[in-house]
Amino acid sequence: MAGQTTQDKPPSAPAATSPPRGRMHDPLTLVLEFLRKEKASDPYAFRFEPQLYSLRTMEGRYETAELAWTGELLSDLTALRTPRPDPVVLQRLGQTLHQFLDGMDFDLYEVKLQQAIDANREVLLTIRSAAAELYALPWELLTLQSGRQLGELPNVVIRYEWPGHKA
């Protein structure tokens, strides 16, 4: 093929890429809204002893469970202030939060959360409470049924919201 020249082909257009699976959907929005059973109208009426709290379920009902505010819980929360908290403490706090929510029909929230994670869908999880003491808890450490902690899940944003002050 003497004397024949080859023409350069124009560069091909980049292949169309679709967004990652699940990203085309709006984020899943979950709200954990808590009330302290005793003196619910006073957000600062906390007593350092076991307290009953209610969680508004997805169906609008309220499920109630007790959170034992003990010396051990306070010690674990204090240990979080160190530069490198003991992993045993982190796990214990995560389990404490799981046990607390376990009595409040949290299973449905976990199912929805896992479905969103499996679909690579973003999740906006809002913690809303008129009980000020619940904001002192490390919700990111909540241990889920999968064994993973809430804060290590991909595409999950945890927001904190005081009732009546939406972002």
PDB file of C-alpha atoms in Angstrom:
ATOM      1  CA  MET A   1       0.000   0.000   0.000  1.00  0.00           C
ATOM      2  CA  ALA A   2       2.654   2.386  -1.087  1.00  0.00           C
ATOM      3  CA  GLY A   3       1.681   5.981  -1.302  1.00  0.00           C
ATOM      4  CA  GLN A   4      -1.489   5.476   0.772  1.00  0.00           C
ATOM      5  CA  THR A   5      -1.854   7.699   3.783  1.00  0.00           C
ATOM      6  CA  THR A   6      -4.050   7.083   6.720  1.00  0.00           C
ATOM      7  CA  GLN A   7      -6.304   9.777   7.942  1.00  0.00           C
ATOM      8  CA  ASP A   8      -6.563  10.381  11.604  1.00  0.00           C
ATOM      9  CA  LYS A   9     -10.020   9.666  12.858  1.00  0.00           C
ATOM     10  CA  PRO A  10     -11.577  12.407  14.904  1.00  0.00           C
ATOM     11  CA  PRO A  11     -11.480  11.569  18.567  1.00  0.00           C
ATOM     12  CA  SER A  12     -14.597   9.759  19.597  1.00  0.00           C
ATOM     13  CA  ALA A  13     -16.920  11.473  21.974  1.00  0.00           C
ATOM     14  CA  PRO A  14     -16.668  10.270  25.535  1.00  0.00           C
ATOM     15  CA  ALA A  15     -19.100   7.524  26.342  1.00  0.00           C
ATOM     16  CA  ALA A  16     -22.189   8.741  28.095  1.00  0.00           C
ATOM     17  CA  THR A  17     -22.040   7.876  31.738  1.00  0.00           C
ATOM     18  CA  SER A  18     -25.020   7.484  33.934  1.00  0.00           C
ATOM     19  CA  PRO A  19     -24.969   8.780  37.465  1.00  0.00           C
ATOM     20  CA  PRO A  20     -24.052   6.244  40.130  1.00  0.00           C
ATOM     21  CA  ARG A  21     -26.877   3.924  40.970  1.00  0.00           C
ATOM     22  CA  GLY A  22     -29.366   5.614  43.278  1.00  0.00           C
ATOM     23  CA  ARG A  23     -27.972   9.152  42.857  1.00  0.00           C
ATOM     24  CA  MET A  24     -30.752  10.177  40.500  1.00  0.00           C
ATOM     25  CA  HIS A  25     -33.225   9.935  43.381  1.00  0.00           C
ATOM     26  CA  ASP A  26     -33.879  12.460  46.059  1.00  0.00           C
ATOM     27  CA  PRO A  27     -32.152  11.637  49.332  1.00  0.00           C
ATOM     28  CA  LEU A  28     -33.978   9.462  51.807  1.00  0.00           C
ATOM     29  CA  THR A  29     -35.010  11.660  54.714  1.00  0.00           C
ATOM     30  CA  LEU A  30     -35.399  10.033  58.120  1.00  0.00           C
ATOM     31  CA  VAL A  31     -36.311  11.923  61.287  1.00  0.00           C
ATOM     32  CA  LEU A  32     -35.820  10.550  64.782  1.00  0.00           C
ATOM     33  CA  GLU A  33     -38.009  12.794  66.919  1.00  0.00           C
ATOM     34  CA  PHE A  34     -37.768  12.234  70.652  1.00  0.00           C
ATOM     35  CA  LEU A  35     -39.743  13.443  73.659  1.00  0.00           C
ATOM     36  CA  ARG A  36     -38.795  13.017  77.302  1.00  0.00           C
ATOM     37  CA  LYS A  37     -41.844  11.582  79.041  1.00  0.00           C
ATOM     38  CA  GLU A  38     -41.378  13.512  82.263  1.00  0.00           C
ATOM     39  CA  LYS A  39     -41.611  17.297  81.992  1.00  0.00           C
ATOM     40  CA  ALA A  40     -41.639  17.152  78.203  1.00  0.00           C
ATOM     41  CA  SER A  41     -42.427  20.864  77.972  1.00  0.00           C
ATOM     42  CA  ASP A  42     -39.133  21.776  79.696  1.00  0.00           C
ATOM     43  CA  PRO A  43     -36.180  20.825  77.460  1.00  0.00           C
ATOM     44  CA  TYR A  44     -33.742  21.285  80.369  1.00  0.00           C
ATOM     45  CA  ALA A  45     -35.632  19.316  83.052  1.00  0.00           C
ATOM     46  CA  PHE A  46     -33.095  16.499  82.902  1.00  0.00           C
ATOM     47  CA  ARG A  47     -32.258  14.454  85.980  1.00  0.00           C
ATOM     48  CA  PHE A  48     -29.232  12.192  85.946  1.00  0.00           C
ATOM     49  CA  GLU A  49     -31.153   8.952  86.416  1.00  0.00           C
ATOM     50  CA  PRO A  50     -33.012   6.562  84.139  1.00  0.00           C
ATOM     51  CA  GLN A  51     -35.412   8.509  81.932  1.00  0.00           C
ATOM     52  CA  LEU A  52     -38.265   7.461  79.668  1.00  0.00           C
ATOM     53  CA  TYR A  53     -38.259   8.853  76.130  1.00  0.00           C
ATOM     54  CA  SER A  54     -40.689   8.448  73.260  1.00  0.00           C
ATOM     55  CA  LEU A  55     -39.823   8.243  69.589  1.00  0.00           C
ATOM     56  CA  ARG A  56     -42.393   9.225  66.972  1.00  0.00           C
ATOM     57  CA  THR A  57     -42.531   6.277  64.579  1.00  0.00           C
ATOM     58  CA  MET A  58     -42.910   6.548  60.808  1.00  0.00           C
ATOM     59  CA  GLU A  59     -46.600   5.771  61.281  1.00  0.00           C
ATOM     60  CA  GLY A  60     -47.009   8.686  63.706  1.00  0.00           C
ATOM     61  CA  ARG A  61     -47.321   6.586  66.878  1.00  0.00           C
ATOM     62  CA  TYR A  62     -45.055   7.083  69.860  1.00  0.00           C
ATOM     63  CA  GLU A  63     -42.969   4.200  71.192  1.00  0.00           C
ATOM     64  CA  THR A  64     -41.361   4.555  74.596  1.00  0.00           C
ATOM     65  CA  ALA A  65     -38.110   3.206  76.018  1.00  0.00           C
ATOM     66  CA  GLU A  66     -35.846   3.935  78.938  1.00  0.00           C
ATOM     67  CA  LEU A  67     -32.333   5.277  78.715  1.00  0.00           C
ATOM     68  CA  ALA A  68     -30.344   4.565  81.868  1.00  0.00           C
ATOM     69  CA  TRP A  69     -28.269   7.641  82.621  1.00  0.00           C
ATOM     70  CA  THR A  70     -25.725   5.948  84.868  1.00  0.00           C
ATOM     71  CA  GLY A  71     -22.249   6.688  86.138  1.00  0.00           C
ATOM     72  CA  GLU A  72     -20.908   4.241  83.554  1.00  0.00           C
ATOM     73  CA  LEU A  73     -22.631   6.126  80.716  1.00  0.00           C
ATOM     74  CA  LEU A  74     -21.228   9.422  82.007  1.00  0.00           C
ATOM     75  CA  SER A  75     -17.730   7.879  82.215  1.00  0.00           C
ATOM     76  CA  ASP A  76     -18.036   6.603  78.646  1.00  0.00           C
ATOM     77  CA  LEU A  77     -19.174  10.018  77.419  1.00  0.00           C
ATOM     78  CA  THR A  78     -16.279  11.655  79.251  1.00  0.00           C
ATOM     79  CA  ALA A  79     -13.849   9.173  77.671  1.00  0.00           C
ATOM     80  CA  LEU A  80     -14.915  10.444  74.236  1.00  0.00           C
ATOM     81  CA  ARG A  81     -13.166  13.718  75.017  1.00  0.00           C
ATOM     82  CA  THR A  82      -9.748  12.060  74.898  1.00  0.00           C
ATOM     83  CA  PRO A  83      -7.735  12.243  71.669  1.00  0.00           C
ATOM     84  CA  ARG A  84      -7.968   8.468  71.110  1.00  0.00           C
ATOM     85  CA  PRO A  85     -10.924   6.950  72.938  1.00  0.00           C
ATOM     86  CA  ASP A  86     -10.773   3.268  73.760  1.00  0.00           C
ATOM     87  CA  PRO A  87     -12.507   1.246  70.991  1.00  0.00           C
ATOM     88  CA  VAL A  88     -14.271  -0.779  73.687  1.00  0.00           C
ATOM     89  CA  VAL A  89     -15.890   2.418  74.970  1.00  0.00           C
ATOM     90  CA  LEU A  90     -16.937   3.400  71.439  1.00  0.00           C
ATOM     91  CA  GLN A  91     -18.540   0.005  70.905  1.00  0.00           C
ATOM     92  CA  ARG A  92     -20.251   0.079  74.302  1.00  0.00           C
ATOM     93  CA  LEU A  93     -21.759   3.498  73.578  1.00  0.00           C
ATOM     94  CA  GLY A  94     -22.961   2.291  70.178  1.00  0.00           C
ATOM     95  CA  GLN A  95     -24.590  -0.735  71.789  1.00  0.00           C
ATOM     96  CA  THR A  96     -26.180   1.427  74.501  1.00  0.00           C
ATOM     97  CA  LEU A  97     -27.807   3.589  71.834  1.00  0.00           C
ATOM     98  CA  HIS A  98     -28.930   0.509  69.898  1.00  0.00           C
ATOM     99  CA  GLN A  99     -30.513  -1.044  72.999  1.00  0.00           C
ATOM    100  CA  PHE A 100     -32.266   2.236  73.742  1.00  0.00           C
ATOM    101  CA  LEU A 101     -33.751   2.447  70.225  1.00  0.00           C
ATOM    102  CA  ASP A 102     -34.467  -1.272  70.063  1.00  0.00           C
ATOM    103  CA  GLY A 103     -37.427  -0.768  72.380  1.00  0.00           C
ATOM    104  CA  MET A 104     -38.893   1.946  70.142  1.00  0.00           C
ATOM    105  CA  ASP A 105     -39.703   0.268  66.829  1.00  0.00           C
ATOM    106  CA  PHE A 106     -36.405   1.425  65.300  1.00  0.00           C
ATOM    107  CA  ASP A 107     -36.302  -1.673  63.074  1.00  0.00           C
ATOM    108  CA  LEU A 108     -38.278   0.023  60.303  1.00  0.00           C
ATOM    109  CA  TYR A 109     -35.829   2.937  60.275  1.00  0.00           C
ATOM    110  CA  GLU A 110     -32.945   0.478  59.992  1.00  0.00           C
ATOM    111  CA  VAL A 111     -34.595  -1.363  57.090  1.00  0.00           C
ATOM    112  CA  LYS A 112     -35.138   1.905  55.181  1.00  0.00           C
ATOM    113  CA  LEU A 113     -31.598   3.030  55.971  1.00  0.00           C
ATOM    114  CA  GLN A 114     -30.090  -0.254  54.754  1.00  0.00           C
ATOM    115  CA  GLN A 115     -32.171  -0.200  51.572  1.00  0.00           C
ATOM    116  CA  ALA A 116     -30.906   3.311  50.804  1.00  0.00           C
ATOM    117  CA  ILE A 117     -27.292   2.300  51.494  1.00  0.00           C
ATOM    118  CA  ASP A 118     -27.656  -0.772  49.273  1.00  0.00           C
ATOM    119  CA  ALA A 119     -29.018   1.463  46.468  1.00  0.00           C
ATOM    120  CA  ASN A 120     -26.167   3.978  46.929  1.00  0.00           C
ATOM    121  CA  ARG A 121     -28.785   6.574  47.826  1.00  0.00           C
ATOM    122  CA  GLU A 122     -27.983   9.537  50.033  1.00  0.00           C
ATOM    123  CA  VAL A 123     -29.603   9.621  53.470  1.00  0.00           C
ATOM    124  CA  LEU A 124     -30.385  12.685  55.552  1.00  0.00           C
ATOM    125  CA  LEU A 125     -30.951  11.521  59.113  1.00  0.00           C
ATOM    126  CA  THR A 126     -32.241  14.174  61.484  1.00  0.00           C
ATOM    127  CA  ILE A 127     -32.111  13.844  65.262  1.00  0.00           C
ATOM    128  CA  ARG A 128     -34.799  16.140  66.690  1.00  0.00           C
ATOM    129  CA  SER A 129     -35.518  16.407  70.386  1.00  0.00           C
ATOM    130  CA  ALA A 130     -36.898  18.848  72.907  1.00  0.00           C
ATOM    131  CA  ALA A 131     -34.875  16.933  75.535  1.00  0.00           C
ATOM    132  CA  ALA A 132     -31.572  18.802  75.484  1.00  0.00           C
ATOM    133  CA  GLU A 133     -29.605  15.938  77.070  1.00  0.00           C
ATOM    134  CA  LEU A 134     -30.091  13.729  74.003  1.00  0.00           C
ATOM    135  CA  TYR A 135     -27.801  16.047  72.021  1.00  0.00           C
ATOM    136  CA  ALA A 136     -24.948  14.979  74.309  1.00  0.00           C
ATOM    137  CA  LEU A 137     -25.147  11.434  72.954  1.00  0.00           C
ATOM    138  CA  PRO A 138     -22.786  10.308  70.163  1.00  0.00           C
ATOM    139  CA  TRP A 139     -25.408   9.216  67.628  1.00  0.00           C
ATOM    140  CA  GLU A 140     -22.657   8.601  65.069  1.00  0.00           C
ATOM    141  CA  LEU A 141     -21.629   5.607  67.179  1.00  0.00           C
ATOM    142  CA  LEU A 142     -25.084   3.970  67.066  1.00  0.00           C
ATOM    143  CA  THR A 143     -24.464   0.297  66.294  1.00  0.00           C
ATOM    144  CA  LEU A 144     -26.874  -1.050  63.703  1.00  0.00           C
ATOM    145  CA  GLN A 145     -28.026  -4.647  63.253  1.00  0.00           C
ATOM    146  CA  SER A 146     -25.394  -5.033  60.538  1.00  0.00           C
ATOM    147  CA  GLY A 147     -22.722  -4.421  63.195  1.00  0.00           C
ATOM    148  CA  ARG A 148     -21.653  -1.159  61.545  1.00  0.00           C
ATOM    149  CA  GLN A 149     -21.884   2.188  63.250  1.00  0.00           C
ATOM    150  CA  LEU A 150     -24.122   4.891  61.824  1.00  0.00           C
ATOM    151  CA  GLY A 151     -21.265   7.353  61.324  1.00  0.00           C
ATOM    152  CA  GLU A 152     -19.279   4.965  59.126  1.00  0.00           C
ATOM    153  CA  LEU A 153     -22.047   4.440  56.576  1.00  0.00           C
ATOM    154  CA  PRO A 154     -21.478   5.963  53.137  1.00  0.00           C
ATOM    155  CA  ASN A 155     -23.736   8.776  51.936  1.00  0.00           C
ATOM    156  CA  VAL A 156     -25.318   9.363  55.363  1.00  0.00           C
ATOM    157  CA  VAL A 157     -25.525  12.872  56.796  1.00  0.00           C
ATOM    158  CA  ILE A 158     -26.596  13.212  60.421  1.00  0.00           C
ATOM    159  CA  ARG A 159     -28.254  16.509  61.280  1.00  0.00           C
ATOM    160  CA  TYR A 160     -29.347  17.815  64.656  1.00  0.00           C
ATOM    161  CA  GLU A 161     -32.453  19.948  64.846  1.00  0.00           C
ATOM    162  CA  TRP A 162     -34.165  21.699  67.707  1.00  0.00           C
ATOM    163  CA  PRO A 163     -37.962  21.341  67.312  1.00  0.00           C
ATOM    164  CA  GLY A 164     -39.474  24.298  65.500  1.00  0.00           C
ATOM    165  CA  HIS A 165     -36.169  25.385  63.930  1.00  0.00           C
ATOM    166  CA  LYS A 166     -35.912  23.519  60.646  1.00  0.00           C
ATOM    167  CA  ALA A 167     -32.872  24.007  58.447  1.00  0.00           C
TER     168      ALA A 167
END
